[in-house]
Short mmCIF file of N, CA and C in Angstrom, two decimals:
data_model
loop_
_atom_site.label_atom_id
_atom_site.label_comp_id
_atom_site.label_asym_id
_atom_site.label_seq_id
_atom_site.Cartn_x
_atom_site.Cartn_y
_atom_site.Cartn_z
N MET A 1 -14.44 -37.59 28.40
CA MET A 1 -15.03 -37.60 29.72
C MET A 1 -13.93 -37.89 30.75
N ARG A 2 -13.92 -37.11 31.80
CA ARG A 2 -12.92 -37.31 32.86
C ARG A 2 -13.21 -38.58 33.64
N GLN A 3 -12.14 -39.23 34.04
CA GLN A 3 -12.29 -40.41 34.89
C GLN A 3 -12.49 -39.98 36.33
N ASP A 4 -13.25 -40.77 37.06
CA ASP A 4 -13.50 -40.53 38.48
C ASP A 4 -12.57 -41.45 39.26
N HIS A 5 -11.59 -40.86 39.93
CA HIS A 5 -10.58 -41.63 40.66
C HIS A 5 -10.90 -41.80 42.14
N ARG A 6 -12.06 -41.35 42.57
CA ARG A 6 -12.36 -41.38 44.00
C ARG A 6 -12.31 -42.78 44.60
N LEU A 7 -12.81 -43.78 43.89
CA LEU A 7 -12.82 -45.13 44.45
C LEU A 7 -11.40 -45.61 44.73
N SER A 8 -10.51 -45.51 43.77
CA SER A 8 -9.14 -45.97 43.98
C SER A 8 -8.44 -45.14 45.05
N ARG A 9 -8.70 -43.85 45.07
CA ARG A 9 -8.07 -42.98 46.08
C ARG A 9 -8.56 -43.33 47.49
N VAL A 10 -9.86 -43.57 47.62
CA VAL A 10 -10.42 -43.91 48.94
C VAL A 10 -9.93 -45.27 49.40
N LEU A 11 -9.83 -46.23 48.49
CA LEU A 11 -9.29 -47.54 48.86
C LEU A 11 -7.87 -47.39 49.39
N HIS A 12 -7.08 -46.58 48.73
CA HIS A 12 -5.70 -46.28 49.14
C HIS A 12 -5.70 -45.72 50.57
N VAL A 13 -6.53 -44.73 50.80
CA VAL A 13 -6.60 -44.09 52.12
C VAL A 13 -7.02 -45.09 53.19
N MET A 14 -7.99 -45.90 52.89
CA MET A 14 -8.52 -46.81 53.92
C MET A 14 -7.50 -47.87 54.31
N ILE A 15 -6.71 -48.35 53.37
CA ILE A 15 -5.65 -49.30 53.73
C ILE A 15 -4.61 -48.60 54.59
N HIS A 16 -4.27 -47.37 54.24
CA HIS A 16 -3.34 -46.60 55.09
C HIS A 16 -3.89 -46.40 56.49
N LEU A 17 -5.15 -46.05 56.59
CA LEU A 17 -5.75 -45.85 57.92
C LEU A 17 -5.63 -47.12 58.76
N ASP A 18 -5.83 -48.25 58.14
CA ASP A 18 -5.70 -49.51 58.87
C ASP A 18 -4.25 -49.79 59.25
N ARG A 19 -3.34 -49.62 58.31
CA ARG A 19 -1.95 -49.98 58.55
C ARG A 19 -1.25 -49.06 59.54
N HIS A 20 -1.59 -47.79 59.51
CA HIS A 20 -0.93 -46.83 60.41
C HIS A 20 -1.53 -46.83 61.80
N ARG A 21 -2.71 -47.40 61.93
CA ARG A 21 -3.37 -47.60 63.23
C ARG A 21 -3.42 -46.33 64.09
N ARG A 22 -3.67 -45.23 63.45
CA ARG A 22 -3.86 -43.97 64.16
C ARG A 22 -4.76 -43.09 63.31
N HIS A 23 -5.28 -42.04 63.94
CA HIS A 23 -6.08 -41.08 63.18
C HIS A 23 -5.19 -40.41 62.14
N ALA A 24 -5.76 -40.09 61.00
CA ALA A 24 -5.07 -39.31 59.99
C ALA A 24 -5.89 -38.05 59.74
N THR A 25 -5.23 -36.92 59.76
CA THR A 25 -5.93 -35.66 59.54
C THR A 25 -6.25 -35.48 58.06
N SER A 26 -7.20 -34.60 57.79
CA SER A 26 -7.54 -34.28 56.40
C SER A 26 -6.33 -33.71 55.68
N ASP A 27 -5.52 -32.93 56.39
CA ASP A 27 -4.31 -32.37 55.78
C ASP A 27 -3.33 -33.47 55.39
N GLU A 28 -3.13 -34.46 56.27
CA GLU A 28 -2.22 -35.56 55.97
C GLU A 28 -2.71 -36.36 54.77
N ILE A 29 -3.98 -36.66 54.76
CA ILE A 29 -4.55 -37.43 53.65
C ILE A 29 -4.47 -36.62 52.36
N ALA A 30 -4.76 -35.33 52.43
CA ALA A 30 -4.69 -34.48 51.25
C ALA A 30 -3.28 -34.44 50.68
N MET A 31 -2.27 -34.37 51.56
CA MET A 31 -0.90 -34.35 51.10
C MET A 31 -0.56 -35.68 50.40
N MET A 32 -1.02 -36.78 50.97
CA MET A 32 -0.78 -38.10 50.38
C MET A 32 -1.41 -38.20 48.99
N LEU A 33 -2.62 -37.67 48.84
CA LEU A 33 -3.36 -37.77 47.58
C LEU A 33 -3.10 -36.60 46.64
N ARG A 34 -2.32 -35.64 47.10
CA ARG A 34 -2.02 -34.43 46.32
C ARG A 34 -3.31 -33.71 45.92
N THR A 35 -4.12 -33.45 46.95
CA THR A 35 -5.38 -32.74 46.74
C THR A 35 -5.59 -31.78 47.90
N ASN A 36 -6.74 -31.17 47.95
CA ASN A 36 -7.08 -30.20 48.98
C ASN A 36 -7.78 -30.89 50.15
N PRO A 37 -7.50 -30.47 51.39
CA PRO A 37 -8.18 -31.07 52.55
C PRO A 37 -9.70 -30.97 52.49
N VAL A 38 -10.22 -29.94 51.82
CA VAL A 38 -11.67 -29.80 51.68
C VAL A 38 -12.23 -30.96 50.84
N VAL A 39 -11.50 -31.35 49.81
CA VAL A 39 -11.90 -32.49 48.98
C VAL A 39 -11.90 -33.76 49.82
N VAL A 40 -10.89 -33.92 50.66
CA VAL A 40 -10.81 -35.10 51.55
C VAL A 40 -12.02 -35.13 52.48
N ARG A 41 -12.31 -34.00 53.12
CA ARG A 41 -13.44 -33.96 54.06
C ARG A 41 -14.76 -34.25 53.36
N ARG A 42 -14.94 -33.70 52.17
CA ARG A 42 -16.17 -33.93 51.41
C ARG A 42 -16.29 -35.40 51.01
N THR A 43 -15.21 -35.97 50.54
CA THR A 43 -15.23 -37.37 50.09
C THR A 43 -15.42 -38.32 51.27
N LEU A 44 -14.64 -38.13 52.32
CA LEU A 44 -14.74 -39.03 53.48
C LEU A 44 -16.03 -38.79 54.26
N GLY A 45 -16.62 -37.62 54.09
CA GLY A 45 -17.91 -37.35 54.74
C GLY A 45 -18.98 -38.32 54.30
N GLY A 46 -18.99 -38.67 53.02
CA GLY A 46 -19.94 -39.67 52.52
C GLY A 46 -19.69 -41.04 53.10
N LEU A 47 -18.44 -41.37 53.31
CA LEU A 47 -18.10 -42.65 53.93
C LEU A 47 -18.48 -42.66 55.41
N LYS A 48 -18.37 -41.50 56.03
CA LYS A 48 -18.77 -41.39 57.44
C LYS A 48 -20.27 -41.61 57.58
N LYS A 49 -21.05 -41.00 56.69
CA LYS A 49 -22.51 -41.18 56.72
C LYS A 49 -22.90 -42.64 56.52
N SER A 50 -22.07 -43.38 55.79
CA SER A 50 -22.33 -44.80 55.54
C SER A 50 -21.74 -45.71 56.63
N GLY A 51 -21.11 -45.11 57.63
CA GLY A 51 -20.57 -45.90 58.73
C GLY A 51 -19.27 -46.62 58.43
N LEU A 52 -18.55 -46.18 57.41
CA LEU A 52 -17.29 -46.82 57.04
C LEU A 52 -16.09 -46.21 57.74
N VAL A 53 -16.15 -44.91 58.00
CA VAL A 53 -15.09 -44.21 58.72
C VAL A 53 -15.73 -43.35 59.80
N SER A 54 -14.91 -42.93 60.73
CA SER A 54 -15.35 -41.98 61.75
C SER A 54 -14.30 -40.89 61.84
N SER A 55 -14.66 -39.79 62.47
CA SER A 55 -13.71 -38.70 62.62
C SER A 55 -13.86 -38.07 63.99
N GLU A 56 -12.75 -37.53 64.46
CA GLU A 56 -12.73 -36.79 65.72
C GLU A 56 -12.06 -35.45 65.45
N LYS A 57 -12.61 -34.41 66.04
CA LYS A 57 -12.05 -33.08 65.88
C LYS A 57 -11.01 -32.82 66.97
N GLY A 58 -10.18 -31.82 66.72
CA GLY A 58 -9.24 -31.37 67.73
C GLY A 58 -7.90 -32.09 67.70
N HIS A 59 -7.06 -31.74 68.68
CA HIS A 59 -5.71 -32.30 68.78
C HIS A 59 -5.79 -33.82 68.91
N GLY A 60 -5.05 -34.52 68.08
CA GLY A 60 -5.06 -35.98 68.10
C GLY A 60 -6.22 -36.58 67.33
N GLY A 61 -7.05 -35.72 66.75
CA GLY A 61 -8.20 -36.21 66.01
C GLY A 61 -7.86 -36.50 64.57
N GLY A 62 -8.88 -36.79 63.81
CA GLY A 62 -8.72 -37.10 62.40
C GLY A 62 -9.66 -38.23 62.01
N TRP A 63 -9.33 -38.87 60.93
CA TRP A 63 -10.15 -39.94 60.36
C TRP A 63 -9.61 -41.30 60.78
N GLN A 64 -10.52 -42.25 60.97
CA GLN A 64 -10.13 -43.63 61.21
C GLN A 64 -11.22 -44.55 60.68
N LEU A 65 -10.88 -45.82 60.51
CA LEU A 65 -11.87 -46.79 60.06
C LEU A 65 -12.90 -47.03 61.15
N ALA A 66 -14.14 -47.20 60.76
CA ALA A 66 -15.21 -47.47 61.72
C ALA A 66 -15.56 -48.96 61.75
N ARG A 67 -15.05 -49.71 60.79
CA ARG A 67 -15.33 -51.15 60.72
C ARG A 67 -14.05 -51.89 60.36
N ASP A 68 -14.05 -53.16 60.61
CA ASP A 68 -12.93 -54.02 60.26
C ASP A 68 -12.82 -54.13 58.74
N LEU A 69 -11.59 -54.27 58.25
CA LEU A 69 -11.37 -54.38 56.81
C LEU A 69 -12.19 -55.50 56.17
N ALA A 70 -12.34 -56.60 56.88
CA ALA A 70 -13.08 -57.75 56.34
C ALA A 70 -14.57 -57.46 56.21
N ASP A 71 -15.04 -56.41 56.86
CA ASP A 71 -16.46 -56.05 56.83
C ASP A 71 -16.77 -54.91 55.87
N ILE A 72 -15.80 -54.52 55.06
CA ILE A 72 -15.99 -53.43 54.10
C ILE A 72 -15.65 -53.95 52.71
N THR A 73 -16.61 -53.87 51.80
CA THR A 73 -16.38 -54.29 50.41
C THR A 73 -16.16 -53.08 49.52
N LEU A 74 -15.62 -53.33 48.35
CA LEU A 74 -15.50 -52.27 47.37
C LEU A 74 -16.87 -51.72 47.02
N ARG A 75 -17.87 -52.57 47.00
CA ARG A 75 -19.24 -52.14 46.71
C ARG A 75 -19.73 -51.16 47.77
N ASP A 76 -19.42 -51.43 49.05
CA ASP A 76 -19.80 -50.51 50.13
C ASP A 76 -19.23 -49.12 49.87
N ILE A 77 -17.97 -49.09 49.50
CA ILE A 77 -17.31 -47.80 49.26
C ILE A 77 -17.87 -47.13 48.01
N TYR A 78 -18.05 -47.90 46.96
CA TYR A 78 -18.64 -47.39 45.72
C TYR A 78 -20.00 -46.75 46.01
N ASN A 79 -20.83 -47.44 46.78
CA ASN A 79 -22.15 -46.90 47.13
C ASN A 79 -22.01 -45.63 47.95
N ALA A 80 -21.09 -45.62 48.92
CA ALA A 80 -20.90 -44.45 49.78
C ALA A 80 -20.41 -43.24 48.99
N LEU A 81 -19.75 -43.48 47.88
CA LEU A 81 -19.27 -42.39 47.02
C LEU A 81 -20.36 -41.87 46.09
N GLY A 82 -21.56 -42.40 46.21
CA GLY A 82 -22.66 -41.93 45.38
C GLY A 82 -22.80 -42.67 44.07
N GLU A 83 -22.20 -43.85 43.98
CA GLU A 83 -22.28 -44.69 42.78
C GLU A 83 -21.86 -43.93 41.52
N PRO A 84 -20.60 -43.51 41.47
CA PRO A 84 -20.13 -42.78 40.29
C PRO A 84 -20.21 -43.65 39.04
N PRO A 85 -20.29 -43.02 37.86
CA PRO A 85 -20.39 -43.79 36.61
C PRO A 85 -19.21 -44.76 36.47
N LEU A 86 -19.52 -45.96 36.03
CA LEU A 86 -18.49 -46.97 35.85
C LEU A 86 -17.86 -46.91 34.46
N PHE A 87 -18.60 -46.38 33.49
CA PHE A 87 -18.13 -46.39 32.12
C PHE A 87 -18.23 -44.99 31.52
N ALA A 88 -17.30 -44.69 30.63
CA ALA A 88 -17.30 -43.39 29.98
C ALA A 88 -18.03 -43.41 28.65
N ILE A 89 -18.50 -44.58 28.23
CA ILE A 89 -19.21 -44.65 26.95
C ILE A 89 -20.71 -44.65 27.19
N GLY A 90 -21.44 -44.25 26.18
CA GLY A 90 -22.89 -44.21 26.29
C GLY A 90 -23.50 -43.87 24.95
N ASN A 91 -24.78 -43.62 24.96
CA ASN A 91 -25.51 -43.30 23.74
C ASN A 91 -25.36 -41.83 23.38
N ALA A 92 -25.24 -41.58 22.07
CA ALA A 92 -25.13 -40.20 21.60
C ALA A 92 -26.46 -39.46 21.76
N ASP A 93 -27.55 -40.16 21.55
CA ASP A 93 -28.89 -39.57 21.64
C ASP A 93 -29.78 -40.58 22.36
N GLU A 94 -30.32 -40.18 23.48
CA GLU A 94 -31.14 -41.10 24.29
C GLU A 94 -32.52 -41.36 23.68
N GLN A 95 -33.02 -40.47 22.85
CA GLN A 95 -34.34 -40.61 22.23
C GLN A 95 -34.22 -40.47 20.71
N PRO A 96 -33.50 -41.37 20.05
CA PRO A 96 -33.29 -41.20 18.61
C PRO A 96 -34.55 -41.54 17.79
N SER A 97 -34.71 -40.83 16.69
CA SER A 97 -35.80 -41.16 15.76
C SER A 97 -35.31 -42.16 14.72
N CYS A 98 -34.01 -42.24 14.52
CA CYS A 98 -33.42 -43.15 13.54
C CYS A 98 -33.46 -44.59 14.08
N LEU A 99 -33.99 -45.50 13.28
CA LEU A 99 -34.10 -46.91 13.69
C LEU A 99 -32.73 -47.56 13.88
N VAL A 100 -31.74 -47.15 13.09
CA VAL A 100 -30.38 -47.68 13.25
C VAL A 100 -29.84 -47.27 14.62
N GLU A 101 -30.00 -46.00 14.95
CA GLU A 101 -29.50 -45.53 16.25
C GLU A 101 -30.24 -46.18 17.40
N GLN A 102 -31.51 -46.46 17.23
CA GLN A 102 -32.26 -47.18 18.27
C GLN A 102 -31.67 -48.57 18.50
N ALA A 103 -31.33 -49.26 17.40
CA ALA A 103 -30.73 -50.59 17.51
C ALA A 103 -29.35 -50.51 18.16
N VAL A 104 -28.58 -49.50 17.77
CA VAL A 104 -27.26 -49.28 18.37
C VAL A 104 -27.40 -49.04 19.87
N ASN A 105 -28.32 -48.16 20.25
CA ASN A 105 -28.53 -47.85 21.67
C ASN A 105 -28.91 -49.10 22.46
N ASP A 106 -29.80 -49.91 21.90
CA ASP A 106 -30.20 -51.14 22.60
C ASP A 106 -29.01 -52.07 22.81
N ALA A 107 -28.19 -52.22 21.77
CA ALA A 107 -27.02 -53.10 21.89
C ALA A 107 -26.06 -52.57 22.95
N ILE A 108 -25.82 -51.28 22.95
CA ILE A 108 -24.92 -50.68 23.94
C ILE A 108 -25.52 -50.78 25.33
N ASP A 109 -26.80 -50.46 25.48
CA ASP A 109 -27.45 -50.49 26.79
C ASP A 109 -27.42 -51.88 27.42
N VAL A 110 -27.75 -52.89 26.64
CA VAL A 110 -27.76 -54.27 27.16
C VAL A 110 -26.35 -54.66 27.60
N THR A 111 -25.37 -54.34 26.77
CA THR A 111 -23.99 -54.70 27.09
C THR A 111 -23.51 -53.97 28.34
N LEU A 112 -23.79 -52.68 28.43
CA LEU A 112 -23.37 -51.92 29.61
C LEU A 112 -24.08 -52.39 30.87
N ASP A 113 -25.36 -52.73 30.76
CA ASP A 113 -26.09 -53.25 31.93
C ASP A 113 -25.47 -54.55 32.43
N LEU A 114 -25.13 -55.45 31.51
CA LEU A 114 -24.49 -56.71 31.89
C LEU A 114 -23.12 -56.46 32.53
N ALA A 115 -22.34 -55.59 31.91
CA ALA A 115 -21.01 -55.28 32.44
C ALA A 115 -21.11 -54.62 33.81
N ARG A 116 -22.05 -53.71 33.98
CA ARG A 116 -22.24 -53.04 35.27
C ARG A 116 -22.62 -54.05 36.35
N THR A 117 -23.53 -54.96 36.03
CA THR A 117 -23.94 -55.98 37.00
C THR A 117 -22.75 -56.85 37.40
N MET A 118 -21.98 -57.29 36.41
CA MET A 118 -20.80 -58.11 36.70
C MET A 118 -19.79 -57.36 37.55
N MET A 119 -19.56 -56.11 37.22
CA MET A 119 -18.59 -55.30 37.95
C MET A 119 -19.03 -55.08 39.40
N LEU A 120 -20.28 -54.74 39.60
CA LEU A 120 -20.78 -54.49 40.96
C LEU A 120 -20.81 -55.78 41.78
N ASP A 121 -21.11 -56.90 41.13
CA ASP A 121 -21.04 -58.19 41.83
C ASP A 121 -19.61 -58.47 42.29
N ARG A 122 -18.66 -58.17 41.44
CA ARG A 122 -17.25 -58.37 41.79
C ARG A 122 -16.85 -57.42 42.91
N PHE A 123 -17.28 -56.16 42.84
CA PHE A 123 -17.00 -55.20 43.92
C PHE A 123 -17.53 -55.73 45.25
N ALA A 124 -18.70 -56.36 45.23
CA ALA A 124 -19.30 -56.88 46.46
C ALA A 124 -18.52 -58.07 47.01
N ALA A 125 -17.75 -58.74 46.16
CA ALA A 125 -17.00 -59.92 46.59
C ALA A 125 -15.60 -59.60 47.11
N ILE A 126 -15.13 -58.38 46.89
CA ILE A 126 -13.78 -58.00 47.31
C ILE A 126 -13.86 -57.13 48.56
N THR A 127 -13.17 -57.55 49.60
CA THR A 127 -13.13 -56.75 50.83
C THR A 127 -11.82 -55.98 50.91
N LEU A 128 -11.80 -55.00 51.79
CA LEU A 128 -10.54 -54.29 52.03
C LEU A 128 -9.50 -55.24 52.61
N ALA A 129 -9.93 -56.26 53.33
CA ALA A 129 -8.99 -57.26 53.85
C ALA A 129 -8.29 -57.99 52.70
N ASP A 130 -9.00 -58.23 51.61
CA ASP A 130 -8.40 -58.86 50.43
C ASP A 130 -7.30 -57.96 49.85
N ILE A 131 -7.59 -56.68 49.74
CA ILE A 131 -6.60 -55.74 49.20
C ILE A 131 -5.42 -55.63 50.15
N ALA A 132 -5.68 -55.56 51.45
CA ALA A 132 -4.60 -55.48 52.44
C ALA A 132 -3.73 -56.73 52.39
N ALA A 133 -4.33 -57.89 52.18
CA ALA A 133 -3.55 -59.13 52.08
C ALA A 133 -2.65 -59.10 50.85
N ASP A 134 -3.15 -58.57 49.74
CA ASP A 134 -2.34 -58.43 48.54
C ASP A 134 -1.19 -57.47 48.80
N PHE A 135 -1.48 -56.36 49.46
CA PHE A 135 -0.44 -55.39 49.83
C PHE A 135 0.62 -56.07 50.69
N ASP A 136 0.20 -56.81 51.70
CA ASP A 136 1.15 -57.49 52.60
C ASP A 136 2.02 -58.48 51.82
N HIS A 137 1.41 -59.18 50.88
CA HIS A 137 2.16 -60.13 50.05
C HIS A 137 3.22 -59.40 49.22
N ARG A 138 2.84 -58.31 48.60
CA ARG A 138 3.78 -57.53 47.79
C ARG A 138 4.90 -56.96 48.64
N LEU A 139 4.59 -56.58 49.85
CA LEU A 139 5.55 -55.94 50.74
C LEU A 139 6.63 -56.91 51.21
N GLN A 140 6.38 -58.20 51.13
CA GLN A 140 7.36 -59.19 51.59
C GLN A 140 8.69 -59.09 50.84
N ASP A 141 8.67 -58.58 49.64
CA ASP A 141 9.89 -58.48 48.83
C ASP A 141 10.74 -57.26 49.17
N TYR A 142 10.31 -56.44 50.12
CA TYR A 142 11.02 -55.21 50.43
C TYR A 142 11.62 -55.26 51.83
N PRO A 143 12.62 -54.43 52.06
CA PRO A 143 13.31 -54.44 53.36
C PRO A 143 12.37 -54.12 54.52
N GLU A 144 12.81 -54.49 55.69
CA GLU A 144 12.01 -54.29 56.90
C GLU A 144 11.61 -52.83 57.08
N GLU A 145 12.50 -51.92 56.78
CA GLU A 145 12.16 -50.50 56.94
C GLU A 145 11.00 -50.11 56.03
N ALA A 146 10.98 -50.63 54.81
CA ALA A 146 9.88 -50.34 53.90
C ALA A 146 8.58 -50.92 54.45
N ARG A 147 8.66 -52.09 55.06
CA ARG A 147 7.46 -52.68 55.65
C ARG A 147 6.92 -51.80 56.76
N ARG A 148 7.81 -51.22 57.54
CA ARG A 148 7.38 -50.39 58.66
C ARG A 148 6.56 -49.20 58.18
N PHE A 149 6.98 -48.61 57.07
CA PHE A 149 6.27 -47.44 56.57
C PHE A 149 5.24 -47.79 55.50
N GLY A 150 5.36 -48.95 54.91
CA GLY A 150 4.39 -49.36 53.90
C GLY A 150 4.67 -48.85 52.51
N HIS A 151 5.84 -48.24 52.31
CA HIS A 151 6.18 -47.71 50.99
C HIS A 151 7.67 -47.85 50.72
N ILE A 152 8.02 -47.88 49.46
CA ILE A 152 9.41 -47.73 49.07
C ILE A 152 9.43 -46.77 47.89
N ARG A 153 10.56 -46.11 47.70
CA ARG A 153 10.70 -45.18 46.59
C ARG A 153 10.92 -45.94 45.29
N ASP A 154 10.78 -45.25 44.17
CA ASP A 154 10.96 -45.88 42.86
C ASP A 154 12.37 -46.45 42.69
N ASP A 155 13.36 -45.88 43.39
CA ASP A 155 14.73 -46.39 43.25
C ASP A 155 14.98 -47.64 44.10
N GLY A 156 13.93 -48.14 44.76
CA GLY A 156 14.05 -49.36 45.54
C GLY A 156 14.47 -49.15 46.97
N GLU A 157 14.83 -47.92 47.32
CA GLU A 157 15.21 -47.61 48.69
C GLU A 157 13.96 -47.38 49.53
N ALA A 158 14.06 -47.70 50.80
CA ALA A 158 12.93 -47.46 51.70
C ALA A 158 12.69 -45.96 51.82
N ALA A 159 11.45 -45.57 51.74
CA ALA A 159 11.09 -44.16 51.85
C ALA A 159 11.12 -43.74 53.30
N ALA A 160 11.59 -42.52 53.55
CA ALA A 160 11.54 -41.97 54.90
C ALA A 160 10.10 -41.61 55.21
N GLU A 161 9.78 -41.48 56.49
CA GLU A 161 8.39 -41.22 56.88
C GLU A 161 7.85 -39.96 56.25
N ASP A 162 8.71 -38.92 56.11
CA ASP A 162 8.21 -37.66 55.58
C ASP A 162 8.05 -37.68 54.06
N ASP A 163 8.66 -38.65 53.37
CA ASP A 163 8.46 -38.73 51.92
C ASP A 163 7.86 -40.06 51.51
N SER A 164 7.19 -40.72 52.43
CA SER A 164 6.70 -42.07 52.18
C SER A 164 5.62 -42.13 51.10
N HIS A 165 5.07 -41.01 50.69
CA HIS A 165 4.03 -41.03 49.67
C HIS A 165 4.54 -40.56 48.32
N GLU A 166 5.78 -40.13 48.26
CA GLU A 166 6.34 -39.65 47.02
C GLU A 166 6.85 -40.82 46.19
N GLY A 167 6.32 -41.00 45.01
CA GLY A 167 6.81 -42.03 44.11
C GLY A 167 6.59 -43.44 44.62
N SER A 168 5.60 -43.63 45.40
CA SER A 168 5.35 -44.93 46.02
C SER A 168 4.94 -45.97 45.00
N LYS A 169 5.47 -47.17 45.16
CA LYS A 169 5.04 -48.27 44.31
C LYS A 169 3.74 -48.86 44.79
N THR A 170 3.35 -48.57 46.02
CA THR A 170 2.11 -49.12 46.54
C THR A 170 0.98 -48.12 46.48
N ALA A 171 1.28 -46.91 46.03
CA ALA A 171 0.24 -45.88 45.98
C ALA A 171 -0.70 -46.13 44.85
#
């Protein structure tokens, strides 16, 4: 089963939107995430409907945060993304006639329900401000130029603005 990376990708984008303090176009975000601008618009569209981001069309337009980082939790974003599956494991047969498989399904279901509840509770406790604070803490070890752009290359040198997303340690 393929993993759904939308949550981590959107968290990445939202911290960038806050740190760069300007609109970011779908093309810019797509280049950063190495995806298509249509995918960006579709994904961020759900966040817009949830009031997490806003967008403006035309010259100087693009995406921006609609709320303060401290007012957005991982759970908010997870919900806005349509609550993608948290786990790749599950039951082989949802309606088994075998009593052993029924017992197996019950054990798996109870465990997954508990894990899902714990995970979603944790998502609700983490704000984007928490992630941004961690980013800021990590950034203290890098030169001032890296702080300005928010990235450094794998070789430890500050990334130029045009390659700031290539090989980023903060991506």
